[in-house]
Coordinates of C-alpha atoms in Angstrom, one line a residue:
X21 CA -9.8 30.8 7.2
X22 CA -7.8 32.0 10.0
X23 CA -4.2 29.9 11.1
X24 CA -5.1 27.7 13.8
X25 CA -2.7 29.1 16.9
X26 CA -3.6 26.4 19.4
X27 CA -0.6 23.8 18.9
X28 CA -1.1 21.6 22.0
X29 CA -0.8 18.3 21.3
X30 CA 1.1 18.8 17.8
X31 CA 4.2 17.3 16.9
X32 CA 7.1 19.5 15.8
X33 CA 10.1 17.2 14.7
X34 CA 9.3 17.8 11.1
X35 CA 9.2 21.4 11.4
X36 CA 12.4 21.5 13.5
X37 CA 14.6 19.2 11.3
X38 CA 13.8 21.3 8.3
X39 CA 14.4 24.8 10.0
X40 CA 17.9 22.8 10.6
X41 CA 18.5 21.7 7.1
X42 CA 17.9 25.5 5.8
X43 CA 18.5 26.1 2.1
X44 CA 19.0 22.6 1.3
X45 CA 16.3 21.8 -1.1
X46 CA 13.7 19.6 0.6
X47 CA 10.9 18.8 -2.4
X48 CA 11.2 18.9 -6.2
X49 CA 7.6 18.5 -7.6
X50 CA 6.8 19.1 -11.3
X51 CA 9.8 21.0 -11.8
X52 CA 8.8 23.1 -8.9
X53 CA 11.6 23.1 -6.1
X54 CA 11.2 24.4 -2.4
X55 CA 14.0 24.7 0.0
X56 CA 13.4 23.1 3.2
X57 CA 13.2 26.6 5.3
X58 CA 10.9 28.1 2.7
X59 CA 8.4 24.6 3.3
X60 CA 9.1 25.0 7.3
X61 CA 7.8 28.7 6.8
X62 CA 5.1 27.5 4.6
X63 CA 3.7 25.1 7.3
X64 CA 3.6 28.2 9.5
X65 CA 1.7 29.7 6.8
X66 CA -0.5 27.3 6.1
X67 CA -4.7 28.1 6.8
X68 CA -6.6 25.2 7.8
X69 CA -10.0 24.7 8.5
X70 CA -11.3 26.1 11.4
X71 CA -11.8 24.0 14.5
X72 CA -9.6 21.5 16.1
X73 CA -11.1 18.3 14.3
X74 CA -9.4 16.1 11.4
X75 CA -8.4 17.8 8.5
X76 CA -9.0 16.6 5.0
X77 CA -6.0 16.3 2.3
X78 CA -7.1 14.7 -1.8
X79 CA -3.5 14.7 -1.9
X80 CA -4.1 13.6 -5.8
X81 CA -3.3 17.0 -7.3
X82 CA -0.3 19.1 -6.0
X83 CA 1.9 16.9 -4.2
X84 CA 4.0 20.4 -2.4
X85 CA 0.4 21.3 -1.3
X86 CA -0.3 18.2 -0.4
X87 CA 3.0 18.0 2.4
X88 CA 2.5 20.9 3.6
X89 CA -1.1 20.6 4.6
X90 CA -0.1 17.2 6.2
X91 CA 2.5 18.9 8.0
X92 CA 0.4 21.6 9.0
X93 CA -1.9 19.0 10.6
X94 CA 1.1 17.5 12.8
X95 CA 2.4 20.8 13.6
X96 CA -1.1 22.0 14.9
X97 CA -1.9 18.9 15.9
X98 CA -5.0 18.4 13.7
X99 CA -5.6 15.2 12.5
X100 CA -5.1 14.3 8.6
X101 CA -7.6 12.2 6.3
X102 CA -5.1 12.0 3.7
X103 CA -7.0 10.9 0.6
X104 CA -10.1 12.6 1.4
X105 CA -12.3 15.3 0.6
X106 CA -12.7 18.0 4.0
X107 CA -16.7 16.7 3.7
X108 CA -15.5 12.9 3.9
X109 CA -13.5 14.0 6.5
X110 CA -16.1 15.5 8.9
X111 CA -18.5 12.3 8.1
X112 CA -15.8 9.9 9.4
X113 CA -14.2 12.1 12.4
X114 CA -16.4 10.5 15.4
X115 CA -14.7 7.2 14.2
X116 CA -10.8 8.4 14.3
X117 CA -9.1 6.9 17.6
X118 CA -8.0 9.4 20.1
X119 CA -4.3 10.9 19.4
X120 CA -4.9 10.1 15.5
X121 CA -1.9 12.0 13.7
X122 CA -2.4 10.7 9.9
X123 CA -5.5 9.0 8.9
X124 CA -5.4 7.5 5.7
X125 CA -7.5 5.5 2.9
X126 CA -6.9 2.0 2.4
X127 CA -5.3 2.1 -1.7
X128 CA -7.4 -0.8 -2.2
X129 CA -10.5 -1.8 -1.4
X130 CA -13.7 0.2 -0.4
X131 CA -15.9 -1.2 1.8
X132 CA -19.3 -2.3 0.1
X133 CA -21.4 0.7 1.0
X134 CA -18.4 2.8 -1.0
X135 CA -16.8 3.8 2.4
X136 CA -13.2 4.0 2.5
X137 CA -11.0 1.9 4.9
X138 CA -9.4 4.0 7.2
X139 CA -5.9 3.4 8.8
X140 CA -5.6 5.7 11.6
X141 CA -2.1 5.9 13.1
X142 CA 0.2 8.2 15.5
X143 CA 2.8 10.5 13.6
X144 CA 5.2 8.6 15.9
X145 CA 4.6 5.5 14.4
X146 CA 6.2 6.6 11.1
X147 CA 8.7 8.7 12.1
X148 CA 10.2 5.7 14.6
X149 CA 10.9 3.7 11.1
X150 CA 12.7 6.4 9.6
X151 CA 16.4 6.2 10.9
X152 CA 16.3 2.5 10.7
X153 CA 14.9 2.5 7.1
X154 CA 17.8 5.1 6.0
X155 CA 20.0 3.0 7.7
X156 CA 19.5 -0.5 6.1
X157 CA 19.3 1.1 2.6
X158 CA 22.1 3.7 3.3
X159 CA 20.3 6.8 2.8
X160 CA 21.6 10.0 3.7
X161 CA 20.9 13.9 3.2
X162 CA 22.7 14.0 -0.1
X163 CA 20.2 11.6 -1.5
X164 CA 17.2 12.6 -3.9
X165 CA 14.6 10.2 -3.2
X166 CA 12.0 9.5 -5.8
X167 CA 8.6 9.4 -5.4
X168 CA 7.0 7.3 -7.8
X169 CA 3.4 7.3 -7.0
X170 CA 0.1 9.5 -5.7
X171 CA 0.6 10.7 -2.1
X172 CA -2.7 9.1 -1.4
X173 CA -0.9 5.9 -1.2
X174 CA 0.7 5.0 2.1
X175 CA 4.2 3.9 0.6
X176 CA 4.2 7.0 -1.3
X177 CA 3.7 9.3 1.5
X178 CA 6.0 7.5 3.4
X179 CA 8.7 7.9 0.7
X180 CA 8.0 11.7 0.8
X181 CA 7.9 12.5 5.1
X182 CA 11.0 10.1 5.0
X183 CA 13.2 12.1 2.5
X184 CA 12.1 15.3 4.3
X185 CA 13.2 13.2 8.1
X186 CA 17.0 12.8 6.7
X187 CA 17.1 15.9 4.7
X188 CA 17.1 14.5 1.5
X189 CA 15.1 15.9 -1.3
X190 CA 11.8 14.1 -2.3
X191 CA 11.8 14.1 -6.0
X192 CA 9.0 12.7 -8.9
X193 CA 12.0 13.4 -11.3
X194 CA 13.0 9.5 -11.3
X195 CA 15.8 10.2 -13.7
X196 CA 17.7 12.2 -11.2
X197 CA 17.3 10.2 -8.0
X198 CA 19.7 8.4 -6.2
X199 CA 17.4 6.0 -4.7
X200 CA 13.3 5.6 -4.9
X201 CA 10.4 3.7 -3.3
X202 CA 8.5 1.6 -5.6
X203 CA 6.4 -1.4 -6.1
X204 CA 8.1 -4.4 -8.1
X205 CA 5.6 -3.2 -11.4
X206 CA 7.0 0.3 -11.0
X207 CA 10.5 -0.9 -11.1
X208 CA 10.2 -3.2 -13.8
X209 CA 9.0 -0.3 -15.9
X210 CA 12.3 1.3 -14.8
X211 CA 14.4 -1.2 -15.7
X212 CA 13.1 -2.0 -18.9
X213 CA 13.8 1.8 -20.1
X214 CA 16.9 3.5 -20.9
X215 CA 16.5 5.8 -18.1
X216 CA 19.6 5.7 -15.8
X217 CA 18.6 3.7 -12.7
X218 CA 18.9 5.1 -9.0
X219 CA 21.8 3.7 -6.6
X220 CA 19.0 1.7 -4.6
X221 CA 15.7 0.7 -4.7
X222 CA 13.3 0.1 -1.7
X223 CA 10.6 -2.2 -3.1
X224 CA 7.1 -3.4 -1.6
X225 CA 3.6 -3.8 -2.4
X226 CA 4.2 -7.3 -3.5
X227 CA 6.9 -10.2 -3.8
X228 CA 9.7 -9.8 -5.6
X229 CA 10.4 -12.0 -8.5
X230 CA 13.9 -13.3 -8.7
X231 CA 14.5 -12.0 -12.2
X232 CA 14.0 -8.7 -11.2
X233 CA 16.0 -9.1 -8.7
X234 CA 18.6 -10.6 -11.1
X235 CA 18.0 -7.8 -13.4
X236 CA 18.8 -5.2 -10.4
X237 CA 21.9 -6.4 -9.7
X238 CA 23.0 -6.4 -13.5
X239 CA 22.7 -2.7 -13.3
X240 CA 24.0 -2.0 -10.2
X241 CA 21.0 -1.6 -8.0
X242 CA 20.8 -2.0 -4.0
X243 CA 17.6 -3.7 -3.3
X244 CA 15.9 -2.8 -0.1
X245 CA 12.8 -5.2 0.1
X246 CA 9.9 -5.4 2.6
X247 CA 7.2 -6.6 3.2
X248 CA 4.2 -4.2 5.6
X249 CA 1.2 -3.6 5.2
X250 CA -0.4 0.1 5.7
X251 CA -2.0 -0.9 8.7
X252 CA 1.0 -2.6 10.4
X253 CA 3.7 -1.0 8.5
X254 CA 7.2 -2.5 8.2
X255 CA 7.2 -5.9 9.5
X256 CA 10.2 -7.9 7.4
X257 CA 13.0 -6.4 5.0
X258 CA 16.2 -7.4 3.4
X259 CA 19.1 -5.7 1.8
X260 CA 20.5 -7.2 -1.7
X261 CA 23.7 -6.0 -2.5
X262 CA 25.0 -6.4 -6.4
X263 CA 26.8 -9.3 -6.2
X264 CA 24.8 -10.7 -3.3
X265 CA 24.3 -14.8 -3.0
X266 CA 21.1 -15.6 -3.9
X267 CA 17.9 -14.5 -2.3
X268 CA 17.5 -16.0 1.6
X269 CA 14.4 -14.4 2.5
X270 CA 13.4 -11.6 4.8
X271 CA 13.9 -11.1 8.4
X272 CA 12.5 -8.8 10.8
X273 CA 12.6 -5.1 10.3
X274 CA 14.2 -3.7 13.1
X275 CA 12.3 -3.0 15.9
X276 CA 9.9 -5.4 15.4
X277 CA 9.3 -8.7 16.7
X278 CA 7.5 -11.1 14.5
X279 CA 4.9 -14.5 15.3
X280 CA 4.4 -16.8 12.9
X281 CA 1.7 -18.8 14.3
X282 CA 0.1 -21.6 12.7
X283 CA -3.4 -21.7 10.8
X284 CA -5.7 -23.9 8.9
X285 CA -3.8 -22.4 5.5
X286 CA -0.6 -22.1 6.5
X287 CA 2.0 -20.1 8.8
X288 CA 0.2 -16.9 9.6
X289 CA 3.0 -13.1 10.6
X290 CA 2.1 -11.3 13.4
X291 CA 4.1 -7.8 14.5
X292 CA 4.8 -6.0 17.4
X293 CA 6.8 -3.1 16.8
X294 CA 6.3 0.7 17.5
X295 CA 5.4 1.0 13.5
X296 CA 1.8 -0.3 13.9
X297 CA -1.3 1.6 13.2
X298 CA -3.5 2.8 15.8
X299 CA -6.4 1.0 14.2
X300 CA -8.7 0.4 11.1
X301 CA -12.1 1.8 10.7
X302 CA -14.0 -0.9 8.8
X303 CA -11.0 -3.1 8.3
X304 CA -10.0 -6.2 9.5
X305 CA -6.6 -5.9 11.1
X306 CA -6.5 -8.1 14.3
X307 CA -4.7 -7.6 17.9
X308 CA -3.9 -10.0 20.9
X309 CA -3.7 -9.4 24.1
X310 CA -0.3 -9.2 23.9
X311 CA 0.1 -6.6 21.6
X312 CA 0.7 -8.5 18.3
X313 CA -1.3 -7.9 15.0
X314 CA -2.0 -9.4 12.1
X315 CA -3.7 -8.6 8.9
X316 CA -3.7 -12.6 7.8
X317 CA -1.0 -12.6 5.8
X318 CA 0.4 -16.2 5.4
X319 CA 4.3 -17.1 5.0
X320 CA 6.5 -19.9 4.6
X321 CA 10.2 -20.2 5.8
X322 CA 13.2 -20.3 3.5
X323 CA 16.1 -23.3 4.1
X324 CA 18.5 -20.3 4.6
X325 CA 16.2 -19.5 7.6
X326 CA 14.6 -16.5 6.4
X327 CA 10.7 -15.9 5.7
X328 CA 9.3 -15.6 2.4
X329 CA 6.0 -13.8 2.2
X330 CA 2.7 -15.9 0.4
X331 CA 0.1 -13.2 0.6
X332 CA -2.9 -13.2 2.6
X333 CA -5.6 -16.0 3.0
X334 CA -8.5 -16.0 0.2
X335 CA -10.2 -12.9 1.2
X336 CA -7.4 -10.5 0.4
X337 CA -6.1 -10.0 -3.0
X338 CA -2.3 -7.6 -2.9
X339 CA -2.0 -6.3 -6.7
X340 CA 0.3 -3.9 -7.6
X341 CA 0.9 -2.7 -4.2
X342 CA -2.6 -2.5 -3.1
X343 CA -4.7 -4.5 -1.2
X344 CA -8.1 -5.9 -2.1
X345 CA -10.8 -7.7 0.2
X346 CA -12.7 -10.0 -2.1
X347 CA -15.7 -9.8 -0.4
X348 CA -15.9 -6.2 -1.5
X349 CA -15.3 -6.8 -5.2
X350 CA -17.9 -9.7 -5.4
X351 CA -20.6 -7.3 -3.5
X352 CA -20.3 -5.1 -6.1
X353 CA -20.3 -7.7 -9.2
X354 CA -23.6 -9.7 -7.3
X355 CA -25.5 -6.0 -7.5
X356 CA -24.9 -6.3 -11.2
X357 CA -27.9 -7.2 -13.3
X358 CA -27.8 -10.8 -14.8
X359 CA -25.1 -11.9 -11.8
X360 CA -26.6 -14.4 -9.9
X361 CA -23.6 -14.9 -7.3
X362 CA -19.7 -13.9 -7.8
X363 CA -16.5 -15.4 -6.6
X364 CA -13.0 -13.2 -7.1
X365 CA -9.7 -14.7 -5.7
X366 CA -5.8 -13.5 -6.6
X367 CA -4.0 -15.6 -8.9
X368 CA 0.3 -15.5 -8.6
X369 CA 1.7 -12.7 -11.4
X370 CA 4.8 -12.2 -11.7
X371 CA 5.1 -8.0 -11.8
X372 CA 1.6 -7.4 -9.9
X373 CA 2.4 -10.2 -6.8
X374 CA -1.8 -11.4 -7.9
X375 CA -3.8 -10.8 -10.4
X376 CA -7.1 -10.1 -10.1
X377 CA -9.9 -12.7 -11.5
X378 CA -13.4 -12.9 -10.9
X379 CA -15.6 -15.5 -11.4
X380 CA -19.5 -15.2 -12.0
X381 CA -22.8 -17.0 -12.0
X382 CA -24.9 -15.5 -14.9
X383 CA -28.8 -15.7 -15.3
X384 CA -29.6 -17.1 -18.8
X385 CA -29.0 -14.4 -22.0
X386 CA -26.8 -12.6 -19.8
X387 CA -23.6 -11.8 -21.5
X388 CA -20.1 -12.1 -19.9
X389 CA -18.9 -9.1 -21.9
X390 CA -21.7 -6.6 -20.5
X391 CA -21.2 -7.8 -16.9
X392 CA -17.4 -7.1 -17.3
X393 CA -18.3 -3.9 -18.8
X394 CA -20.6 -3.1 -15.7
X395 CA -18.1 -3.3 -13.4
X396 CA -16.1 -0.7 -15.1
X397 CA -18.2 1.8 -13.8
X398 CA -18.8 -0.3 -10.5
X399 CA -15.5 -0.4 -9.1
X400 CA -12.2 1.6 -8.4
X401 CA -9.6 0.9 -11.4
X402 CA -7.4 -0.9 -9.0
X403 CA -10.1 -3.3 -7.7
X404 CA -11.4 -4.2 -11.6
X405 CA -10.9 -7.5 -12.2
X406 CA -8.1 -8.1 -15.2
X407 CA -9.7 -12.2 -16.2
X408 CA -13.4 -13.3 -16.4
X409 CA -14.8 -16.5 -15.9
X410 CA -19.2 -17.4 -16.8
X411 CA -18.7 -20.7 -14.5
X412 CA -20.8 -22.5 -11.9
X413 CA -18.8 -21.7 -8.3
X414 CA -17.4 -24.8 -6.8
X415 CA -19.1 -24.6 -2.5
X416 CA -18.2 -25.3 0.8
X417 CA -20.2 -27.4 2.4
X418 CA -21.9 -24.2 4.2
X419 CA -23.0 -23.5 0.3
X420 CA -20.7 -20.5 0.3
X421 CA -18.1 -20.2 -2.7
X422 CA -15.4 -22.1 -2.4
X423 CA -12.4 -19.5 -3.2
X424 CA -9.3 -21.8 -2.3
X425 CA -10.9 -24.3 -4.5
X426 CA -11.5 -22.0 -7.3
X427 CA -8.1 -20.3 -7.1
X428 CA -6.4 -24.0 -7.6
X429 CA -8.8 -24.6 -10.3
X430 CA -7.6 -21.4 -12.1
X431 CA -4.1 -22.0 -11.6
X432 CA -4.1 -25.3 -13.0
X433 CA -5.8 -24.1 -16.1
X434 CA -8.8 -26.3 -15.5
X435 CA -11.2 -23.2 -14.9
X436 CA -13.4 -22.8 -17.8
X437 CA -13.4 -26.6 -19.4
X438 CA -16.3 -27.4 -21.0
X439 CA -18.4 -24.0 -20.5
X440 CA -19.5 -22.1 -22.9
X441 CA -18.2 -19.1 -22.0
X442 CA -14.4 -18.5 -22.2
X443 CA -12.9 -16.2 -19.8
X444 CA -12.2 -12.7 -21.0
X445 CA -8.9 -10.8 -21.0
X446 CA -10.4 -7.3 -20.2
X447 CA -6.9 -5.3 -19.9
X448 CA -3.5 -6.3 -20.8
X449 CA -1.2 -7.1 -17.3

């Protein structure tokens, strides 16, 4: 395949900061490490398929592959499906907004017909986050940021076009990083090694528990911690410094204005900012008028005057960094054989933000054990539920499941009195 030539409409800032950082080394992949003039010449290099339509990128293999073609895209102004196959690609590309950039799959859920969720934004809208973000954690060229996850995963990918926008090096080799992006799980690992920990830590995917906080500050850690979402981005952040009083809550990111407007469940955030995604395909993130957009995540405010973030209303589950619709997860348990009807909320964990549990109707001599087992094959690893319930669903008055009902039940250990079937640990949290 020939090297698309046509470049109108591409975006060249990448390119042109790394022809400017020259020998400085700009990835460091698998003990594999490319200077940032021989990446900018790669990108040059780089063959993509023909055409002028969205390009696909698995992005779950070689992560310097994996930059480059995404870089390639920008640079030639091709949009890129990151997390997709080049055939899943051309089956969504009529859907992609105009002046897509990056494209990528949601890390949670699927929709029910196995379709990803698409966040389609501008490459603008993550490249305006970048000096603030380096900024508020103190991030500078001499930095080696480390990448902790699959580039398929927004905060990941993030992590990686960010180190490359300062000049730092993007790094999976945690033990020689100054600072790393990770979700409060991932850094908990860390911690609990003997691994020498970075200088800072910027940490999202879920709320973070005070004594990992605590813990962070014992050894010396900056916390940087936000709270985004991949379709709005950052929305609120705070910086704790070793030593810091305790924890006050977030405020907004800069450059973002937030709403908290309120709903029947709480205090629901709304952004506008120059961060947010051009739009979902299949998904449910919401605009106003006005230019505000939620994805129904509900908050609370701190007595220091600061936000603290709750998680989203009873149809999203955030676990481990990724989000999960529940409606998704129970349209795949209710296809099961022996599942009457299904109900799967988040209940609070302290390393994962929720944990997943699902609750299911059974027909008589079905066994909870081969349902669970089922859904193994059913769903994605992230979206398999860790706690089973065989219970009769508490209802709204509509007759649909009562999910804020049957979350409270759970929590307050009454879930499971009196049946027959005890719930099921099916993998250890």
């Amino acid at each position: 395949m020939a090297v698309e030539a046509d470049r109108r409409g591409g975006d060249r800032r990448v390119i042109d900061r790394l022809g400017a950082f020259g020998d400085r080394i700009a990835l460091s992949f698998g003990g594999r490490s490319v200077r940032a003039d021989e990446l900018a010449r790669a990108v040059a290099r780089a063959e993509l398929p023909a055409g002028r339509g969205p390009v696909g990128c698995r992005a779950d293999a070689d992560p310097v592959a994996a930059i480059t073609t995404v870089l390639a895209g920008l640079d030639r102004g091709r949009p890129v499906l990151v997390g997709a196959t080049q055939a899943d690609t051309d089956r969504v590309a009529d859907d992609l907004p105009p002046d897509t950039g990056l494209a990528l799959t949601s890390s949670g859920s699927t929709a029910a017909d196995g379709r990803p969720r698409i966040i389609a934004r501008t490459a603008e809208s993550w490249l305006a986050s970048a000096e603030p973000l380096a900024e508020l954690a103190g991030l500078g060229p001499d930095d080696r940021i480390g990448v902790t996850g699959p580039l398929s995963v927004s905060m990941h990918l993030y992590a990686a076009l960010h180190a490359l926008w300062i000049g730092a090096t993007a790094t999976d080799q945690l033990a020689s990083a100054s600072a790393l992006h990770a979700t409060p799980t991932r850094l908990a690992r860390l911690l609990s090694s003997d691994a020498a920990p970075p200088r800072t830590a910027i940490v999202a995917g879920a709320a973070l528990p005070d004594r990992l906080r605590q813990q962070a500050a014992a050894r010396g850690i900056r916390l940087v911690e936000y709270y985004g979402a991949a379709e709005l981005s950052f929305v609120l952040a705070a910086r704790h410094d070793p030593g810091d009083d305790a924890d006050a809550g977030l405020a907004p990111f800069p450059g973002v204005e937030v709403d908290l407007r309120t709903v029947d469940a709480g205090l629901e955030v709304w952004a506008r900012s120059p961060y947010l995604a051009l739009d979902v395909v299949g998904g449910r993130m919401r605009r106003d008028d006005d230019g505000f957009a939620t994805v129904g995540d509900l908050v609370e405010r701190t007595a220091a005057g600061g936000v603290r973030v709750l998680g989203r209303g009873d149809s999203a589950i955030i676990t481990a960094g990724a989000t999960v619709l529940a409606e998704d997860v129970e349209a795949h348990l209710t296809a099961l054989p022996g599942v009457r009807d299904a109900a799967v909320v988040g209940e609070p964990h302290d390393l994962l933000g929720e944990r997943i549990v699902a609750v299911v109707e059974l027909d008589p001599g079905t066994r909870l054990e081969t349902v669970a087992d089922a859904a193994r094959a059913a769903l994605s690893p992230v979206e398999l539920p860790r706690r089973w319930f065989a219970a009769d669903l508490p209802r709204t008055p509509s007759g649909k499941p009562a999910r804020g009902r049957l979350r409270d039940e759970i929590i307050a250990g009454r879930l499971g009195t009196g049946h027959p079937r005890p719930f099921i640990d099916r993998r250890d949290a």
